[in-house]
Short mmCIF file of C-alpha atoms in Angstrom, two decimals:
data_model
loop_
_atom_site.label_atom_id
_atom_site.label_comp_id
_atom_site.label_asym_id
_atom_site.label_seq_id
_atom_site.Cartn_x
_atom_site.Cartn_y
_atom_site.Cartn_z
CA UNK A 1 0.00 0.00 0.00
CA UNK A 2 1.41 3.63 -0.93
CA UNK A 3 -0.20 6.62 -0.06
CA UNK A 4 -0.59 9.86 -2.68
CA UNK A 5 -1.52 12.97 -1.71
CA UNK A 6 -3.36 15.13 -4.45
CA UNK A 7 -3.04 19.14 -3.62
CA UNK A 8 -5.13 20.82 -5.57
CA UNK A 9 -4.86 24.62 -5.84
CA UNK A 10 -7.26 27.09 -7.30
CA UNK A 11 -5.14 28.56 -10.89
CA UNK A 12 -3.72 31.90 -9.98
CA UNK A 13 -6.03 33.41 -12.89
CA UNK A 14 -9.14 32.40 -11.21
CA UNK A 15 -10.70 34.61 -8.18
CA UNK A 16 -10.24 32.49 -4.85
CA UNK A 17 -13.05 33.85 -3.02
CA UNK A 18 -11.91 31.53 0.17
CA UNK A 19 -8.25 32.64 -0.22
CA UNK A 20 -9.48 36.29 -0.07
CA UNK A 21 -11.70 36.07 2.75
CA UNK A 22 -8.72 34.61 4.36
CA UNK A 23 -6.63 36.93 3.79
CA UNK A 24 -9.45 39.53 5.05
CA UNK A 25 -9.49 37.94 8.25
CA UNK A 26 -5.36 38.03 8.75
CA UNK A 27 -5.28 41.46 7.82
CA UNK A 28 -7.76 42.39 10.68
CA UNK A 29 -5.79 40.41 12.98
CA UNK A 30 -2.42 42.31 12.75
CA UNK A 31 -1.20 39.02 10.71
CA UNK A 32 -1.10 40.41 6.83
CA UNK A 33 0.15 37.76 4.40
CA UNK A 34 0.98 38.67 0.57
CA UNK A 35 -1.26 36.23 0.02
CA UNK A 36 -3.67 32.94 0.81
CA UNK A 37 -4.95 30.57 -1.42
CA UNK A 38 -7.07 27.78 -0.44
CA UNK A 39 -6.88 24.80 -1.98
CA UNK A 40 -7.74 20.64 -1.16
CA UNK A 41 -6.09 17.77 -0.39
CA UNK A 42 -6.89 14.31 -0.80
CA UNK A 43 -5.30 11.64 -0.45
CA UNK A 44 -4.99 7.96 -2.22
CA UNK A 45 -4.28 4.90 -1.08
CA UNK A 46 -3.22 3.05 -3.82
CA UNK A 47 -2.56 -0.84 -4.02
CA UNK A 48 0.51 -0.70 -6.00
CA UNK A 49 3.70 -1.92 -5.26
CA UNK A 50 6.07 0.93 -6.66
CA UNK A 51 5.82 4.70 -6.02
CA UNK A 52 5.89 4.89 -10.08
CA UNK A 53 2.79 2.77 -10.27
CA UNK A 54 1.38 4.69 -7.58
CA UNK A 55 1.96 8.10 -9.19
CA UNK A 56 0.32 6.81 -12.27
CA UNK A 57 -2.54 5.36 -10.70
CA UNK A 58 -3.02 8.63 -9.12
CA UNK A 59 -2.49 11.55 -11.98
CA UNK A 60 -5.10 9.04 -13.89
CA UNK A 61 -7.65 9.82 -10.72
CA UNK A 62 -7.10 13.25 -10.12
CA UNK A 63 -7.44 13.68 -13.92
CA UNK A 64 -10.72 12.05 -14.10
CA UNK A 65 -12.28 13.74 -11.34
CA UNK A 66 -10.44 15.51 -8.40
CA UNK A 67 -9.38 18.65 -10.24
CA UNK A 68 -11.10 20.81 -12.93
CA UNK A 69 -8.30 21.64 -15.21
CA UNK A 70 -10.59 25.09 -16.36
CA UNK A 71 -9.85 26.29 -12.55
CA UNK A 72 -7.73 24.25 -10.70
CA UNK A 73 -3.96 22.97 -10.76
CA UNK A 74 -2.15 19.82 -9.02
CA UNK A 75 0.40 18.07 -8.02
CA UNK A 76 1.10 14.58 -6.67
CA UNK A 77 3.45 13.56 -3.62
CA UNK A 78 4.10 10.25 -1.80
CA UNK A 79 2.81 10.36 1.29
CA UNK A 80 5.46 8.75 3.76
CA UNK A 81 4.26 6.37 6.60
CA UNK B 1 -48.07 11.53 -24.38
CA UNK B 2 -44.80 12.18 -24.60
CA UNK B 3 -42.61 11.25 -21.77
CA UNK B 4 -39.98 13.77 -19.58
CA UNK B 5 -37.15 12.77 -18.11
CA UNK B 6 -35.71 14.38 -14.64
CA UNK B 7 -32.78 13.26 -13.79
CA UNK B 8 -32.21 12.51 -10.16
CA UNK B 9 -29.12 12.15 -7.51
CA UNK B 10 -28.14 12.34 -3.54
CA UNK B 11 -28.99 15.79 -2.89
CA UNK B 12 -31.24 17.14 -5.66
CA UNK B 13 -33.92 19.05 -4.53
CA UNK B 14 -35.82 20.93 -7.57
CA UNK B 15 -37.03 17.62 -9.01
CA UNK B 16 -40.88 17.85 -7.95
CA UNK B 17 -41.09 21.65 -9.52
CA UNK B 18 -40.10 20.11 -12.73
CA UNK B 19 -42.25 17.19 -11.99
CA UNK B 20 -45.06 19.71 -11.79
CA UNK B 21 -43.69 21.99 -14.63
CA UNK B 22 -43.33 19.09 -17.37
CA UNK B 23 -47.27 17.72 -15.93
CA UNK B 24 -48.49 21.91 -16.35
CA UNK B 25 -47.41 21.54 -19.81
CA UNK B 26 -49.21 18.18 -20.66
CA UNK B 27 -46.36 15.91 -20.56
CA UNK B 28 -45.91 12.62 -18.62
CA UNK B 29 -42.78 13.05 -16.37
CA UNK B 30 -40.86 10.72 -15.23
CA UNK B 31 -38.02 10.10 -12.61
CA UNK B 32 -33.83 8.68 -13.62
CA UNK B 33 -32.02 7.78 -10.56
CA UNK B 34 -28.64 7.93 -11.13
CA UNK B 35 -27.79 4.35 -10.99
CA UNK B 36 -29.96 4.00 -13.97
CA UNK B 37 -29.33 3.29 -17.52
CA UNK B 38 -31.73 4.99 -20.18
CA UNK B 39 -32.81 4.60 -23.56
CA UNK B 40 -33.59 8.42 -25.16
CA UNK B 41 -35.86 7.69 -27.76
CA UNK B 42 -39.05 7.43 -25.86
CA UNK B 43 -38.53 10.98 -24.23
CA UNK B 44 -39.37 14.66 -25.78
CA UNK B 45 -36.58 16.54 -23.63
CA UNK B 46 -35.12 15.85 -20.23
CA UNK B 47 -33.81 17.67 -17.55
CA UNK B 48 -31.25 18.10 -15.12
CA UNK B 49 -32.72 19.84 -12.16
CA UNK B 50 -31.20 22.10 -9.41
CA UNK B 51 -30.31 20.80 -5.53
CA UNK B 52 -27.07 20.04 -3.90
CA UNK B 53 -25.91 16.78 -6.01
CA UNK B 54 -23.31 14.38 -4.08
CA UNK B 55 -23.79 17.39 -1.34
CA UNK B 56 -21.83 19.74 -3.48
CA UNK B 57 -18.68 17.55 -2.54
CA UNK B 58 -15.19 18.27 -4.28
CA UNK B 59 -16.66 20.72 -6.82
CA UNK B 60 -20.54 21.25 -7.60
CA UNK B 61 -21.47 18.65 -9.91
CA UNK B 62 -18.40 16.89 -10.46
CA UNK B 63 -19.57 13.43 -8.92
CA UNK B 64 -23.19 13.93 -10.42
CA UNK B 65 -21.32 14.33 -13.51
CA UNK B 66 -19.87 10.42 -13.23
CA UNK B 67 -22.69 8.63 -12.90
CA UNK B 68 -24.53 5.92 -15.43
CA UNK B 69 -27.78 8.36 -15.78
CA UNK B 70 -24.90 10.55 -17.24
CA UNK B 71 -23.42 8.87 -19.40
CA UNK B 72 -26.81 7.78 -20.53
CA UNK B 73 -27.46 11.48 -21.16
CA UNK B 74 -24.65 12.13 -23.07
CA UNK B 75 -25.87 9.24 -25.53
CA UNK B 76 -29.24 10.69 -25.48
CA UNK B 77 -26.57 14.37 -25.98
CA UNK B 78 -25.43 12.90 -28.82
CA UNK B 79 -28.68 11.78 -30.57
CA UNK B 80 -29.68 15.72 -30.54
CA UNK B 81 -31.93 15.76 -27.80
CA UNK B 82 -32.79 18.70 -26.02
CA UNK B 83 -31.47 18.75 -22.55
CA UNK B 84 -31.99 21.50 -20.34
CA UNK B 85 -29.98 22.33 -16.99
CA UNK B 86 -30.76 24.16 -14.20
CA UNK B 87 -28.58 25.69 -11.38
CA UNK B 88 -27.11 22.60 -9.96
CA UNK B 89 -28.04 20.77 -13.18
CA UNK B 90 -25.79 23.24 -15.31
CA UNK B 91 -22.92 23.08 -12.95
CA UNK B 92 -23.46 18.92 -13.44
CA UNK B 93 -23.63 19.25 -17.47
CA UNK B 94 -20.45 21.60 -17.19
CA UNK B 95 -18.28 19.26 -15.74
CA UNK B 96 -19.56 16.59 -17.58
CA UNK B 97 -17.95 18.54 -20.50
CA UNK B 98 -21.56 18.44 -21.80
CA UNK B 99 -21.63 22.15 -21.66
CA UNK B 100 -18.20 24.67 -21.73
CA UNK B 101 -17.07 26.60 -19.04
CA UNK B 102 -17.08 25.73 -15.50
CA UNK B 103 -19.85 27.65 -12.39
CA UNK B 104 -17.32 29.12 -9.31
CA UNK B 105 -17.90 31.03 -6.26
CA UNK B 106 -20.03 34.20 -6.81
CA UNK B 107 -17.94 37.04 -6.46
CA UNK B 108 -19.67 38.47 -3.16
CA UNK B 109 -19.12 34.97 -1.46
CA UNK B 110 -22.81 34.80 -0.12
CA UNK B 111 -25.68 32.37 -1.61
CA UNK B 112 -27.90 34.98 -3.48
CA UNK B 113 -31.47 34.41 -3.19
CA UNK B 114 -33.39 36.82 -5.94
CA UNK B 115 -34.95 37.93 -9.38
CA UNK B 116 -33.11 38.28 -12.50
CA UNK B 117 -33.85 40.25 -15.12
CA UNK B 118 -31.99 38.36 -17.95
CA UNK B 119 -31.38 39.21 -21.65
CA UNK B 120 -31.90 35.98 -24.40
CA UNK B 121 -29.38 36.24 -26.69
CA UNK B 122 -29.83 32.93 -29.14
CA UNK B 123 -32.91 30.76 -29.88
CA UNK B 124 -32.65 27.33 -28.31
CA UNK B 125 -34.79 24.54 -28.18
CA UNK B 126 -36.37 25.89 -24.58
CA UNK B 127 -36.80 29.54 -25.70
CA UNK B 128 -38.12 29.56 -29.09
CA UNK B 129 -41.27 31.88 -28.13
CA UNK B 130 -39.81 33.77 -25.02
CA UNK B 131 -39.10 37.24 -25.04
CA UNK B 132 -35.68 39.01 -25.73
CA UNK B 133 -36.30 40.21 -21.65
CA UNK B 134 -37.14 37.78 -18.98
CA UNK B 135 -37.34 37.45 -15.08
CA UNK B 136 -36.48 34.62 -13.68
CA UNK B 137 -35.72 33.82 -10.00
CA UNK B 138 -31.89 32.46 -8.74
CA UNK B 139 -30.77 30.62 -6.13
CA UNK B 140 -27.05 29.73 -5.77
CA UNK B 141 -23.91 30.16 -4.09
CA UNK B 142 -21.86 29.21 -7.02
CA UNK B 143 -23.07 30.55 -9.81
CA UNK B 144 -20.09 32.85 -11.20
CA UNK B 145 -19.71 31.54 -15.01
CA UNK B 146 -16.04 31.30 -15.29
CA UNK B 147 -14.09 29.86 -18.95
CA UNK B 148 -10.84 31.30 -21.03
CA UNK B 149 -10.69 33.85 -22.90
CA UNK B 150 -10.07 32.00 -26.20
CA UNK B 151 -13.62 29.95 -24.85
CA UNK B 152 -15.22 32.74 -24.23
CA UNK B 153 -14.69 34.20 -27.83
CA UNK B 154 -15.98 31.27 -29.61
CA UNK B 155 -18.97 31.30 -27.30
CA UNK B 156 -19.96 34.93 -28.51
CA UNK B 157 -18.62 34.01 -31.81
CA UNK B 158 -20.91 30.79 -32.20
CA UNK B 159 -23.87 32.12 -30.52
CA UNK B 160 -23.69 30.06 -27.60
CA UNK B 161 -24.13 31.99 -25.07
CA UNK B 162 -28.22 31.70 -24.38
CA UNK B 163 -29.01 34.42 -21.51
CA UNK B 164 -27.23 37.37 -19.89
CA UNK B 165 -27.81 39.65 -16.57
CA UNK B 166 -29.25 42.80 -17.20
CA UNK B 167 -27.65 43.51 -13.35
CA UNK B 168 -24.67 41.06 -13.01
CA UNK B 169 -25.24 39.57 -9.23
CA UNK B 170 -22.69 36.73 -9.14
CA UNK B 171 -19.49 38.22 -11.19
CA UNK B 172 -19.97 35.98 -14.21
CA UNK B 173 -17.50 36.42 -16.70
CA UNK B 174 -19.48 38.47 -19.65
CA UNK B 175 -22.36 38.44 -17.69
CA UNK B 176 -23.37 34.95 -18.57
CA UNK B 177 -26.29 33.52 -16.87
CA UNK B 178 -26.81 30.58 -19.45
CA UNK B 179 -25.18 28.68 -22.30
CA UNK B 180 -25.47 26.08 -24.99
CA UNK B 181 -22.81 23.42 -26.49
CA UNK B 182 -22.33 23.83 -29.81
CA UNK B 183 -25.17 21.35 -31.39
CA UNK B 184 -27.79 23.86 -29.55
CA UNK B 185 -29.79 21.13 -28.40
CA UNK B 186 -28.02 21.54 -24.88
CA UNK B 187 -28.52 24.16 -22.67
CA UNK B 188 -27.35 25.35 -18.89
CA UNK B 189 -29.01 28.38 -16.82
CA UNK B 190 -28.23 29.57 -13.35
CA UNK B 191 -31.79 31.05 -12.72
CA UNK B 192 -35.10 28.79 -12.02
CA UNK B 193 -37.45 28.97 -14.81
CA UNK B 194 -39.69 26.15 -12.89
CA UNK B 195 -40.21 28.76 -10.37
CA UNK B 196 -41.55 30.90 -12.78
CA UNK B 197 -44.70 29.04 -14.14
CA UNK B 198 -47.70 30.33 -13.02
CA UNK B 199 -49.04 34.14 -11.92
CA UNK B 200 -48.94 32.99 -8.15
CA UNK B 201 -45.37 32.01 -8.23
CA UNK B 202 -44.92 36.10 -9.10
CA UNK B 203 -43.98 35.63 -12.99
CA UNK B 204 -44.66 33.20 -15.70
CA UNK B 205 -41.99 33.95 -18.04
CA UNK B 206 -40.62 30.16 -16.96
CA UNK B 207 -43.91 28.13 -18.44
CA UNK B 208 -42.41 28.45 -22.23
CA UNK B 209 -39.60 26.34 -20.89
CA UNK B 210 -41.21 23.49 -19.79
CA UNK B 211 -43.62 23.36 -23.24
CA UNK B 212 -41.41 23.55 -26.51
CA UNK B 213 -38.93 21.85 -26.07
CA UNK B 214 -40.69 18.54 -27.81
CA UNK B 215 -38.94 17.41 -30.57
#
């Protein structure tokens, strides 16, 4: 068993309505960031044997569903035990 | 009499308006759970009603958009049946890919809860005697239309893009409150026409909807 974790980030092009309301809230707090994106993560158990397999297993899953290519970007990582 | 199908998943909740909208108009509706498998021939249109599908999980729509009643529709897509969307149900035929563009976060980050006044901009199969001008009620949290620029372009340039705000409430790009894929026989709205059927419901300007689309 291998673990992947999918982070998937709102594109830089789209309005992150979370990320500013985030931001808002810092600001008020005496905490100002640059900036503060909010994004997902999910992540895959895979039953494959090699972190290769696993990473393919899991690009093909957050293809077909976990990210919207039109808003969203990702990227893949092994998760370690 | 000619049959309609709703489409229905976890978490829609508009289905008995259309119910009542498709019976209004003198059809026979009936339901499509999504588990099911469908054959389109013995339906005049179907729709895709609003609600919180797979409880608006990961994105709105995007599980909806998996499911076998969906990839039934897309046959039934592909035959040139009309299919009509609606809040929810255009968020589901957007990430389907049955529709471009993708519905995000309205700009002002609340749920808006309102009438639209809304421009028609192309004939489609669900508009062919409405007015240029219509109200329409809207419901949604997420109902900012959001696609590329080089999208966008051939949208305006292929008359896809069915309805615009008069008073942009959500930040849509362009003001879009509705579109069409490129066959025209598929179309997405953010506002509720089913909630605009009869003069008690405080408009009507939803009933030609629900009654032309027969093929």
């Amino acid at each position: 068993m291998i673990k992947v974790g999918v982070k998937i980030l709102p594109r830089l092009e789209v309005l992150d309505t979370q990320g500013r309301a985030v931001e808002k809230t810092l600001e008020q707090h005496g905490r100002k960031v640059d900036q503060a994106r909010v994004g997902k993560y999910v992540e895959l158990q895979v039953n494959e044997n090699s972190e290769a397999g696993a990473l393919k297993k899991a690009q093909e899953i957050a293809e077909f569903v976990l990210y919207n290519p039109l808003i969203e970007t990702f990227e893949l990582e092994i998760v370690k035990a | 009499m000619k049959k309609v199908g709703i489409l229905r998943f976890w978490g829609t909740n508009c289905d008995r308006d259309i119910w009542q909208a498709a019976e209004v108009c003198g059809f026979k509706p009936e339901w499509l759970w999504q588990d099911d498998s469908f054959e389109a021939k013995d339906y005049a249109y179907f729709v895709v009603p609003g609600g919180f599908s797979y409880g608006d999980y990961l994105r709105c729509g995007s599980l909806a958009a998996q499911t076998p009643a969906m990839k039934s529709l897309r046959e039934a897509s592909n035959k040139g049946f009309p299919i009509i969307g609606i809040c929810n149900g255009f968020q589901i035929l957007c990430e389907a890919k049955l529709l471009p563009g993708v519905l995000v976060r309205n700009e002002s980050q609340r749920f808006i809860d309102d009438w639209a006044e809304l421009k028609v901009e192309n004939k489609s199969p669900f508009t062919q005697s409405v007015g240029q001008r219509i109200r329409l009620p809207i419901a949604h949290g997420e109902g900012r239309f959001f696609a590329g620029d080089d999208e966008l372009k051939k949208l305006e340039d292929n008359g896809q893009i069915w309805m615009r705000y008069m008073d942009n409430p959500n930040g849509s790009l362009k003001d879009i409150a509705g579109v069409m894929n490129d066959q025209k026989n598929v179309c997405g709205l953010m506002p509720h026409p089913e909630r605009a059927l009869l003069e008690w419901m405080g408009g009507v300007d939803g009933h030609p909807f629900f009654l032309e689309a027969a093929r």
